XYZ file of C-alpha atoms in Angstrom:
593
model
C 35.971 -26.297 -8.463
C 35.328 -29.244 -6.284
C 33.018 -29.601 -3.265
C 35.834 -29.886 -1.050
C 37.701 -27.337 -2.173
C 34.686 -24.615 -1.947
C 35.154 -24.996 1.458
C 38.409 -24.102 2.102
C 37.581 -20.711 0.423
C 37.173 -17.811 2.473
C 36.702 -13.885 2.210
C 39.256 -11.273 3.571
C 37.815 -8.611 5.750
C 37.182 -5.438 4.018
C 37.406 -2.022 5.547
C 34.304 0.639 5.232
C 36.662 2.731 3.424
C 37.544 0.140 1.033
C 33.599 -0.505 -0.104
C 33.393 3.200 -0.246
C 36.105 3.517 -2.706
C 34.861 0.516 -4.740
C 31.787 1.751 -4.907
C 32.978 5.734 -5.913
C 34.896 4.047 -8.837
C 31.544 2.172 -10.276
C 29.522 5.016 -9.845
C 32.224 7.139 -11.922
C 32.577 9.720 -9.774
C 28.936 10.417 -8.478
C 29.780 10.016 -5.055
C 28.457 7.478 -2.420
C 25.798 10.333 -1.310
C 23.871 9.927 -4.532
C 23.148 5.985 -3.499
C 21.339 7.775 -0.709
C 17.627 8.312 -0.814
C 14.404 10.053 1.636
C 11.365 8.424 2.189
C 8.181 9.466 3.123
C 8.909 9.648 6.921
C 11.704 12.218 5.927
C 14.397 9.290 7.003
C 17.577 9.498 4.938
C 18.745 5.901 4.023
C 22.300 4.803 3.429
C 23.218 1.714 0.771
C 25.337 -0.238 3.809
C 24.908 -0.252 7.359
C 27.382 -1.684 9.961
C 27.624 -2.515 13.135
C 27.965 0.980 14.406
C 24.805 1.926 13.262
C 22.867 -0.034 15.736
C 21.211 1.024 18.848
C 22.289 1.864 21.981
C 22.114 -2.062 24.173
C 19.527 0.040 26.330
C 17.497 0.133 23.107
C 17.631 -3.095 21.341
C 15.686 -4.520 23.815
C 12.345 -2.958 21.773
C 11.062 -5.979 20.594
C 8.727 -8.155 22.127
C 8.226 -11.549 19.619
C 4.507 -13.519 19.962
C 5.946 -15.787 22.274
C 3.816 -15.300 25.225
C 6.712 -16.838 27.458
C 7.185 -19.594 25.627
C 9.306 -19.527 22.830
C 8.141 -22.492 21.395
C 5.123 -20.849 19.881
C 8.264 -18.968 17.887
C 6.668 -16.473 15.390
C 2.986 -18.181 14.771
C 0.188 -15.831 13.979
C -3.631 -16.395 13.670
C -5.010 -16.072 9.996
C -7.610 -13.499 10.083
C -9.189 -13.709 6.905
C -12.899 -11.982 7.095
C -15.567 -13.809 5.690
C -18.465 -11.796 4.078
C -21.538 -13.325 2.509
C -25.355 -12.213 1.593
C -26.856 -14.634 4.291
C -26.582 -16.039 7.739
C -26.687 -19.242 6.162
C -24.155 -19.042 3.695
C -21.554 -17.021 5.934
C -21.953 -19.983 8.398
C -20.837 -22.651 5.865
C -18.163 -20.544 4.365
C -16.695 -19.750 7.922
C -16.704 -23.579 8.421
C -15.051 -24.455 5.277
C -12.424 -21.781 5.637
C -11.923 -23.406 9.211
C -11.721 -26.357 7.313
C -8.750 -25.334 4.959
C -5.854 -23.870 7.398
C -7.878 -20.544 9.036
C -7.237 -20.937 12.710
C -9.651 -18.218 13.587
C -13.219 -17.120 13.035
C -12.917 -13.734 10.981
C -16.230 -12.362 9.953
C -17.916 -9.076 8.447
C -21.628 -8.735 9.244
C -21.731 -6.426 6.772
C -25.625 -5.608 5.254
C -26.930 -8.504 7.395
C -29.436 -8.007 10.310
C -27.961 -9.314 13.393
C -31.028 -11.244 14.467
C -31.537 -15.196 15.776
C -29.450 -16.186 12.862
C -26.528 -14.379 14.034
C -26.987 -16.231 17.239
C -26.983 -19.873 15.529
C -23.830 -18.776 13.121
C -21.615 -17.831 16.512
C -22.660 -20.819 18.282
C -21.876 -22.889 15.364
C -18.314 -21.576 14.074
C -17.432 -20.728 17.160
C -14.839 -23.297 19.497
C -13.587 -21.881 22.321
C -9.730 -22.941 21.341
C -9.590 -20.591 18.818
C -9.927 -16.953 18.612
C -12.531 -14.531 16.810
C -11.445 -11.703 14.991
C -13.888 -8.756 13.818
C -12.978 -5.169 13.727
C -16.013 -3.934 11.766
C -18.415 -0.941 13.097
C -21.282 -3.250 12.996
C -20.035 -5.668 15.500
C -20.790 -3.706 18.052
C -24.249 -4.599 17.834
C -23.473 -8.414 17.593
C -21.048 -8.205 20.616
C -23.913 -6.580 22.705
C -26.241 -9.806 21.426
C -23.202 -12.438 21.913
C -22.988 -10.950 25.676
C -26.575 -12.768 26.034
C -25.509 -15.843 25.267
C -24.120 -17.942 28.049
C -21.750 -20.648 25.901
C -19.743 -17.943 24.568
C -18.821 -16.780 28.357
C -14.981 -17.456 27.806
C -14.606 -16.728 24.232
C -11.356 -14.797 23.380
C -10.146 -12.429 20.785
C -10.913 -9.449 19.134
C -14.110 -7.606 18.520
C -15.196 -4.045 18.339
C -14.616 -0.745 16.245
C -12.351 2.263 16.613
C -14.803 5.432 17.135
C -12.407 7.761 16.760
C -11.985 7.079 13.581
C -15.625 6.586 12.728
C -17.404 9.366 14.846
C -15.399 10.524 17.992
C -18.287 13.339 18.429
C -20.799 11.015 18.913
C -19.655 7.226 19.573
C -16.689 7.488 21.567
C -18.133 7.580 24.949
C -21.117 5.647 24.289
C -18.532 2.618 22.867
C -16.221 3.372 25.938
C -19.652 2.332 27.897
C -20.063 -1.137 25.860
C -16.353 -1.752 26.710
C -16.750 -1.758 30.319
C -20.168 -3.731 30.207
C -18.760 -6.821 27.507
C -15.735 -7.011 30.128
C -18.720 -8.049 32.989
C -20.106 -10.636 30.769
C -17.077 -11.885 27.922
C -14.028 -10.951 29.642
C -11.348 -12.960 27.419
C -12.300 -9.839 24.423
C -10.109 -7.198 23.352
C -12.707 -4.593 22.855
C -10.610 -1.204 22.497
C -9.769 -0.994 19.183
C -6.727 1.339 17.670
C -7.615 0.960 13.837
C -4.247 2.806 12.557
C -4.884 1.265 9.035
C -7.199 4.100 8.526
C -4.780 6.680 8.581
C -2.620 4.011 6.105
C -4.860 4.390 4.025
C -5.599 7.573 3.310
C -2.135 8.106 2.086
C -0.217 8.410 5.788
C 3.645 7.824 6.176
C 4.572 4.923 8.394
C 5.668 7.509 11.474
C 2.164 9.439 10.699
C -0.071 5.972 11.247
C 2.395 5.055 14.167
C 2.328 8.393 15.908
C -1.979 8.601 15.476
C -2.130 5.376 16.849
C -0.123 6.001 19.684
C -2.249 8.819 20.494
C -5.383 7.296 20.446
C -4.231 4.622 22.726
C -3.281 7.536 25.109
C -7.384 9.116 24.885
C -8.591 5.417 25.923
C -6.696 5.092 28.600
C -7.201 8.943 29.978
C -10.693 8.491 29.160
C -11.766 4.731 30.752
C -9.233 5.969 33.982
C -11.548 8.313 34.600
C -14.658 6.226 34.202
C -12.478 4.177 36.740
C -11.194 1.557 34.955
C -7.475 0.476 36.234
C -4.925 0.398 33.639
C -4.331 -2.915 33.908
C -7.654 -3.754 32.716
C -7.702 -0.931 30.183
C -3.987 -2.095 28.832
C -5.126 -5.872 28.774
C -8.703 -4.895 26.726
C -6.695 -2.718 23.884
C -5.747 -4.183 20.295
C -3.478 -1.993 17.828
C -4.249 -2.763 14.265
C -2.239 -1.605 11.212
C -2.003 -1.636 7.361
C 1.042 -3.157 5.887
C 2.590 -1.431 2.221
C 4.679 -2.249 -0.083
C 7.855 -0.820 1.604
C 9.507 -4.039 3.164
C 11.691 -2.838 5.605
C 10.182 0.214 6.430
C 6.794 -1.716 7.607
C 8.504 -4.159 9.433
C 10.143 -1.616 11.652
C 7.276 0.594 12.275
C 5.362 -2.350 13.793
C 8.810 -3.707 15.723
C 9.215 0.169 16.749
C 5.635 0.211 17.749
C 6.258 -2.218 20.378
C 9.064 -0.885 21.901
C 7.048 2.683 21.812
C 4.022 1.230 23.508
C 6.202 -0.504 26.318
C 7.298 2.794 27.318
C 3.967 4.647 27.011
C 2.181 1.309 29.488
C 5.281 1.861 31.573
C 4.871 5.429 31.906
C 1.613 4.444 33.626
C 2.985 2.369 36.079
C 2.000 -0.958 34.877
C 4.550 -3.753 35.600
C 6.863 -5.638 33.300
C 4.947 -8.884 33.365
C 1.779 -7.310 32.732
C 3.168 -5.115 29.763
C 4.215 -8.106 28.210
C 0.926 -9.219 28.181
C -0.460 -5.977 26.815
C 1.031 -5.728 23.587
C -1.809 -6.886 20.818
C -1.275 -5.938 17.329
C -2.644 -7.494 13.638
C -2.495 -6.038 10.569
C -4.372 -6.040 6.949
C -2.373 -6.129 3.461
C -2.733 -2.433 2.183
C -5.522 -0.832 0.369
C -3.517 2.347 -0.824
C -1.485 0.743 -3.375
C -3.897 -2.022 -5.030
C -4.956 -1.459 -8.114
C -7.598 -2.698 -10.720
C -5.312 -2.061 -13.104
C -3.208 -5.552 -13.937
C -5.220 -6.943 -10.737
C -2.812 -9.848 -10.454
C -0.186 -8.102 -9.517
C -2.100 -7.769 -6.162
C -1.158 -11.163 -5.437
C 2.373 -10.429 -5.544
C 1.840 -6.643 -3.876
C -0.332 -9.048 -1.067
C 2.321 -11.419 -0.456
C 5.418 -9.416 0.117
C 3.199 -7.570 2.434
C 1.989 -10.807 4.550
C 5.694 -11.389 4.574
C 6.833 -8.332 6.168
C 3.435 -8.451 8.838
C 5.172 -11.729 10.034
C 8.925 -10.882 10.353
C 7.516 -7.915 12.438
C 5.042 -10.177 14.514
C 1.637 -9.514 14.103
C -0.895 -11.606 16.272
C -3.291 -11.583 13.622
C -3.016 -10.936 9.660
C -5.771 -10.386 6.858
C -4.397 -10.653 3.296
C -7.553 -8.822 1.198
C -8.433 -10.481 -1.880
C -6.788 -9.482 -5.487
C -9.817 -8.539 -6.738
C -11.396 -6.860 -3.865
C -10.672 -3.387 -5.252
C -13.100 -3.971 -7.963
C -15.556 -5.740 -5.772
C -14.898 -9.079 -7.409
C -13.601 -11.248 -4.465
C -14.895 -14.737 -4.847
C -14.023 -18.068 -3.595
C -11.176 -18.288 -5.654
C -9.524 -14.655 -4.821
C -10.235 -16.060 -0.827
C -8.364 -18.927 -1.168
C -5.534 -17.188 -2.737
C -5.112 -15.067 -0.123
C -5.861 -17.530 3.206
C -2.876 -19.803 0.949
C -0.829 -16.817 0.874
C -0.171 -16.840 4.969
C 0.062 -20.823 5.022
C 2.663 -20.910 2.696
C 4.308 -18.461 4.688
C 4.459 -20.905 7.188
C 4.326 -24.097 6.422
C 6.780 -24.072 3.394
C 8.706 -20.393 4.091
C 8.728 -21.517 7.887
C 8.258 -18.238 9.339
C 6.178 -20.095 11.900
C 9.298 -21.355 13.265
C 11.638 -18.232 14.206
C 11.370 -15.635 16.926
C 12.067 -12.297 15.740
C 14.095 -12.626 12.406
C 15.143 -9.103 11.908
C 16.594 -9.109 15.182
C 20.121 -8.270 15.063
C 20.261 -6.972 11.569
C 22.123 -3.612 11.253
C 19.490 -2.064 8.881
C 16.476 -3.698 10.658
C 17.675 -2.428 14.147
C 18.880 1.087 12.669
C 16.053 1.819 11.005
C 13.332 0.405 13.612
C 14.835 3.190 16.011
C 14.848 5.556 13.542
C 11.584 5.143 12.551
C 10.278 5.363 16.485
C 12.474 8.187 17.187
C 10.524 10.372 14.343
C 7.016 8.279 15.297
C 7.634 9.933 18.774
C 8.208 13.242 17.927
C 4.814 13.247 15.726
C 2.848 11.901 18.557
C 3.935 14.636 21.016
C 3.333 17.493 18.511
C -0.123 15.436 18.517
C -0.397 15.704 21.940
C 1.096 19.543 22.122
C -1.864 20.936 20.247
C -4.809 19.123 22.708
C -4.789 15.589 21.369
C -5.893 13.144 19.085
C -9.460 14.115 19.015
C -8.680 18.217 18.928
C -6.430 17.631 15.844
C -9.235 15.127 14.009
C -11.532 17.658 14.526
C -9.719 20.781 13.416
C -8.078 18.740 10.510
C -4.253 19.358 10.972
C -3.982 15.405 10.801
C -5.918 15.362 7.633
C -3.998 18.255 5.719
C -0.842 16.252 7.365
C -1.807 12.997 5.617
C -2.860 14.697 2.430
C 0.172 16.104 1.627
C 2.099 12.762 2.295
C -0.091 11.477 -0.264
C -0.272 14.050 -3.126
C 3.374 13.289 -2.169
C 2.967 9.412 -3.371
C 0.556 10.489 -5.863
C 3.191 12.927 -7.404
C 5.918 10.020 -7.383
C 4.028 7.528 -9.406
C 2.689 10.362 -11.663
C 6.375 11.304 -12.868
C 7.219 7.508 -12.235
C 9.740 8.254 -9.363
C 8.190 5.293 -8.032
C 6.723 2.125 -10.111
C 3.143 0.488 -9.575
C 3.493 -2.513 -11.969
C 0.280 -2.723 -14.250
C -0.817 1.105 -13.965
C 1.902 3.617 -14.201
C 4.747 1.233 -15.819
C 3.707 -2.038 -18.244
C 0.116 -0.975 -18.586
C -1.601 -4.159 -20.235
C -4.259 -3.193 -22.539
C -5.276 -6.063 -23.747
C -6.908 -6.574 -20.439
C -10.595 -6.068 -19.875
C -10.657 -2.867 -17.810
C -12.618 -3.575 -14.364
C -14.281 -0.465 -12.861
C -12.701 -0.125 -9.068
C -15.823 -0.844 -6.354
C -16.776 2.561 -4.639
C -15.930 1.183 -0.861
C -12.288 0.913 -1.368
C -11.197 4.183 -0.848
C -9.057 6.595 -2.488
C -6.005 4.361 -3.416
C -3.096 6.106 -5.278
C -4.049 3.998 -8.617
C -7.653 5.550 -8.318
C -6.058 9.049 -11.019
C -4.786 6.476 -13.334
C -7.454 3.997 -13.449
C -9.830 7.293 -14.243
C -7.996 7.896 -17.352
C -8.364 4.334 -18.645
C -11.873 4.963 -17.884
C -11.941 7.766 -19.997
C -10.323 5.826 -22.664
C -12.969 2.678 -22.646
C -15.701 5.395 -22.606
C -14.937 6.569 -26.208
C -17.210 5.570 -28.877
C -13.671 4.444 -30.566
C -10.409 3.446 -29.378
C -7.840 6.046 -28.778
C -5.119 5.149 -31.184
C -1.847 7.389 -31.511
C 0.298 7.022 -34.677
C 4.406 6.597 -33.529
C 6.292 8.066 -36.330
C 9.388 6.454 -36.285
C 12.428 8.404 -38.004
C 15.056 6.964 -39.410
C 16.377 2.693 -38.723
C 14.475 0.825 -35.991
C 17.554 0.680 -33.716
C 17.792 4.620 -33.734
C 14.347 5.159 -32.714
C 12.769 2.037 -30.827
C 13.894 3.276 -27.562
C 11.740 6.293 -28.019
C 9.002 4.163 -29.372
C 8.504 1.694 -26.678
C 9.061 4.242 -24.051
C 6.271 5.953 -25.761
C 3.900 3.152 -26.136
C 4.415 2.476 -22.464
C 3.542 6.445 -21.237
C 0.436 6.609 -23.511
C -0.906 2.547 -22.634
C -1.383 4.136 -19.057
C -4.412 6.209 -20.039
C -5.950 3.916 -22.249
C -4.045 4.827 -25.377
C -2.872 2.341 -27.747
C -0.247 3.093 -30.289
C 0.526 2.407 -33.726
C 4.182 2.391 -34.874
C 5.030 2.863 -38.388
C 7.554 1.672 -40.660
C 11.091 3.255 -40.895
C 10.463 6.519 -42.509
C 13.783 7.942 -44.008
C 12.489 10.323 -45.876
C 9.486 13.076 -46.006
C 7.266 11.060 -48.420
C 7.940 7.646 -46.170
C 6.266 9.672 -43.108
C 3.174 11.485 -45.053
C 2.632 8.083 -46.751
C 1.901 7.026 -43.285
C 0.281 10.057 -42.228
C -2.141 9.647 -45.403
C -3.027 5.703 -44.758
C -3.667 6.081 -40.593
C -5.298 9.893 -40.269
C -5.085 9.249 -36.813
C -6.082 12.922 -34.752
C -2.484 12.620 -32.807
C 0.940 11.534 -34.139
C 4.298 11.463 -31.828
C 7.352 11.481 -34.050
C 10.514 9.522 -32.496
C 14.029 9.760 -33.331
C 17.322 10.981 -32.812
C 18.258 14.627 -32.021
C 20.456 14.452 -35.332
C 17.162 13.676 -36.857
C 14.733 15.850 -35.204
C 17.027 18.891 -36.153
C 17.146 17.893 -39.799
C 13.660 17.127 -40.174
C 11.068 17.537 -37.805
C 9.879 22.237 -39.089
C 9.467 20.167 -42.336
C 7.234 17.467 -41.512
C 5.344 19.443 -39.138
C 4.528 21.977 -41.943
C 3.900 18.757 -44.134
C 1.343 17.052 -42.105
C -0.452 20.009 -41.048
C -0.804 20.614 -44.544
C -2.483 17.407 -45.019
C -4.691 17.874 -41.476
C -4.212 21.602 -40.151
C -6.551 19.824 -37.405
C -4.041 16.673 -36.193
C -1.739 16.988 -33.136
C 2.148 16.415 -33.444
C 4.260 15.754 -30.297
C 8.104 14.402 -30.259
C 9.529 12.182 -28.152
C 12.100 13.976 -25.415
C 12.268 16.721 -24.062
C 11.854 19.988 -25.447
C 11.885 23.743 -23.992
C 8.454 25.428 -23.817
C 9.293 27.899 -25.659
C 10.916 25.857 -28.377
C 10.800 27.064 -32.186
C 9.179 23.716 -33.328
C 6.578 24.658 -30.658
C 6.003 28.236 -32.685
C 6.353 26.222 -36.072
C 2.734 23.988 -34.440
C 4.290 21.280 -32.446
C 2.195 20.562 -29.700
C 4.869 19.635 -27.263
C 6.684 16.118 -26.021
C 6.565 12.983 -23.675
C 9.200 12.648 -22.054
C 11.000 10.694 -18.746
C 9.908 12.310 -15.315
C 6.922 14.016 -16.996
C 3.743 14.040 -14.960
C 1.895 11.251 -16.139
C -1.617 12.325 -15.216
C -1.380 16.009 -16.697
C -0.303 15.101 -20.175
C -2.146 12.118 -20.593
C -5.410 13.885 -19.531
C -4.701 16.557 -22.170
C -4.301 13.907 -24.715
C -7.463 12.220 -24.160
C -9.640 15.800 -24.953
C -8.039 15.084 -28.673
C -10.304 11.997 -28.991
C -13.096 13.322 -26.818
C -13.391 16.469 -28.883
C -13.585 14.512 -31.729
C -16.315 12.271 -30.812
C -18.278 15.438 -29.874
C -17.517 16.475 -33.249
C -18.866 13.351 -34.763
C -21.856 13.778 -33.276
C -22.602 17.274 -33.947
């Protein structure tokens, strides 16, 4: 077809109905309903939206795009990448080199450093007053009281501080509520009231859970500072919301977009004025912690990347892409670079730097941004219905909420409802395993990375034998599938030839004497063969473990005959591979006895 004539084409309106009943007759009768799915915020998606599912016009109006009245600064952002190194001295020339390369704000972690003269020389020296610094760290609270000392940094701007609720609200809130008030006297361009939301991310919450906590700690800063007599516009202009982004596009991109419509109302509520609201809405965000892995580490990148992506569409002022490697405590130079690249691709070469608010407008964007605020809401006032953010930290109804969103998660990637390339699905184990660092939390990869652990512990390698029964084509489905469950815990697999008869499989049996043996085949074959060769290879090894591949009932015959059980799609994961790895484990305590 010719240029000209593509152009002249054109599509005929469809009708709702129409798609419906195209789509019934590809699903063959399922029904449109089963294209529908839940997520963890208990929000029921549909596979099409239209125009009718948007928001009332009263409501569209939630976003607010970092424009600061002028649109030309469209959707720009300020890479936040921290910068952590074992000396004063070396943190100062990496800060300056990452300047160097495309960062267009100081980002730092004091971490096990002293904050001493040298601190004073490394501010002074990455430090220009054009650009923001960005530090969210528990320690800087003791370098923002020394940078209040010196005079130079008198109209630096930006964001510094901690979130003490999170930390220690017993002990540090009101003493840090005290360093607010006196840094505003001596560096009043910093946002110093931090609401660190990515906490709750991170410990396994749902997207309404971390929006609804954070919208409830805002609310105890400002009751608290109004009473130490702070004015809320002071109080609004000195707070900073910061999130973690997942791995769930959409959904992230409308629980920061609902944010900002949810904490307009909330500084409205208070009687601050449109102008100054505007003002008042600061938000950045880090790439997630929950759902990297040091399994397949790579994949990070990509995991990091679709993340940064969805931070932008939604608007962040500041983003921090973590390192691939940082799970395992192996960020370098290299893994840095990789991720400060990530956000200037994004917008010099994506041009996201160069549109205000791209999911404005879109049905599913808009639908689902309300949706997701509506449900934030309702968490936050059952939050504030039982005394508060700091009543329900302390009597741990928001833990035991956020736990059971995550054994949720957990669960999912266990039974492989949900994929997490590189550790539940296309394990690689030719890969040199990498312990995970101890800092990083309890990230949902943390049950399966134990088992490889396990695995690389043994004095040998776990090997399974994969009986296959009967021609390749019959039983390679089975196979791979079972390579792929058991490479998840550490467990390599050895396939043999096509056995078609008794003899074929015992030859194997007799050449491998591996402690664990999975036959795969048909159903046809299974019921034709598999009491026999059970009988047969116990006979050989009363000791050696047989399993099939699919499912079986528990209470099975073959079971009674000494089958062990099966692997299977939608098992758990985590439970049988744990039980498999005691057949190796045993043995090497039986070895050495």
């Amino acid at each position: 077809m010719k240029l000209s004539d593509m152009k002249d084409q054109s599509f005929s309106r469809r009708t709702l109905t129409e798609w419906q009943e195209a789509a019934e007759k590809a699903l063959k009768g399922k029904g449109i309903r089963s294209l529908h799915t839940k997520t963890y915020e208990n929000i029921e998606l549909k596979p099409l939206y239209t125009k009718d599912d948007l928001p009332g016009v009263d409501r569209v109006k939630a976003y607010i795009p970092n424009v600061e009245g002028k649109l030309e600064r469209a959707q720009k952002w300020f890479i936040a990448q921290p910068v952590k190194r074992g000396s004063w001295e070396e943190l100062t020339s990496a800060m300056k080199d990452a300047l160097s390369r495309g960062q267009n704000c100081v980002s730092f972690e004091v971490g096990d450093l002293d904050i001493t003269e040298d601190f004073d020389q490394f501010i002074k020296e990455v430090v220009e007053l054009e650009i923001p610094v960005f530090s969210i760290e528990k320690k800087t609270a003791f370098s923002i009281q020394r940078m209040m000392e010196i005079p130079e940094l008198k109209e630096i701007k930006g964001v510094m501080g901690f979130d003490p609720i999170n930390e220690n609200p017993e002990h540090v809130f009101e003493d840090w509520l005290e360093v607010v008030k006196e840094v505003d006297e001596h560096l009043p361009n910093l946002k110093t009231i931090i609401i660190n939301s990515a906490l709750y991310h991170n410990s396994g919450a749902s997207a309404t859970q971390e929006l609804a906590y954070g919208l409830s700690e805002g609310i105890a800063y400002i009751e608290t500072l109004q009473e130490k007599g702070l004015t809320i516009e002071k109080i609004a202009g000195k707070m900073h919301f910061h999130f973690s982004v997942g791995s769930h596009f959409f959904m992230e991109i409308a629980k920061i977009r609902a944010f900002k419509k949810l904490w307009q109302e909330v500084l409205s509520s208070y009687g601050l004025s449109e102008q100054a609201i505007a003002n008042s809405v600061s938000c950045s965000a880090e790439t997630s912690q929950l759902n990297k892995s040091t399994l397949d580490p790579y994949v990070n990148m990509l995991r990091g990347g679709g993340e940064a992506f969805s931070s932008v569409l939604a608007g962040v002022d500041y983003l921090l892409v973590a390192p691939f490697n940082e799970v395992s405590g192996e960020a370098n130079a290299f893994s840095e670079r990789i991720s400060r690249n990530t956000q200037l691709i994004l917008g010099e070469e994506a041009h996201l730097d160069k549109v205000v608010d791209p999911g404005g407008g879109s049905y599913y964007v808009e639908w689902l941004s309300e949706e997701v605020g509506k449900s934030a809401w309702k968490e936050f006032q059952d939050v504030d219905g039982d005394g508060g953010i700091l009543a329900c930290l302390k009597n741990g109804s928001i833990h035991e909420k956020i736990n059971r969103v995550r054994e949720s998660r957990i669960h999912d990637l266990a039974t492989r409802k949900n994929s997490m390339i590189g550790t539940n699905i296309y394990a690689n184990l030719e890969e040199p395993f990498q312990a995970p660092s101890s800092n990083v939390g309890e990230r949902l990869s943390l049950p399966f990375e134990k088992l490889r652990e396990r695995a690389c512990k043994l004095a040998r390698k776990p090997v399974a034998g994969l009986i296959g029964l009967g021609k390749l084509k019959t039983h390679k489905p089975r196979a791979d599938f079972v390579k792929g469950f058991l490479a998840t815990g550490g467990i390599h697999a050895n396939q043999s030839k096509e056995c078609f008869s008794k003899e074929d499989v015992l030859q194997y049996v007799e050449e491998t004497r591996y402690p664990y043996y999975v036959v795969c085949g048909t159903e046809e074959e299974y019921q034709g063969k598999l009491p026999m060769l059970i009988e047969s290879i116990h006979h050989i090894d009363s000791t050696i473990v047989i399993d099939l591949a699919g499912k079986i009932p528990d209470e099975h015959e073959w079971v009674r005959l000494g089958l062990n059980g099966s692997i299977y799609n939608k098992q758990n994961i985590l439970k049988k591979v744990d039980e498999l790895l005691t057949i190796w484990e045993e043995g090497t305590d039986n070895d050495k006895a």
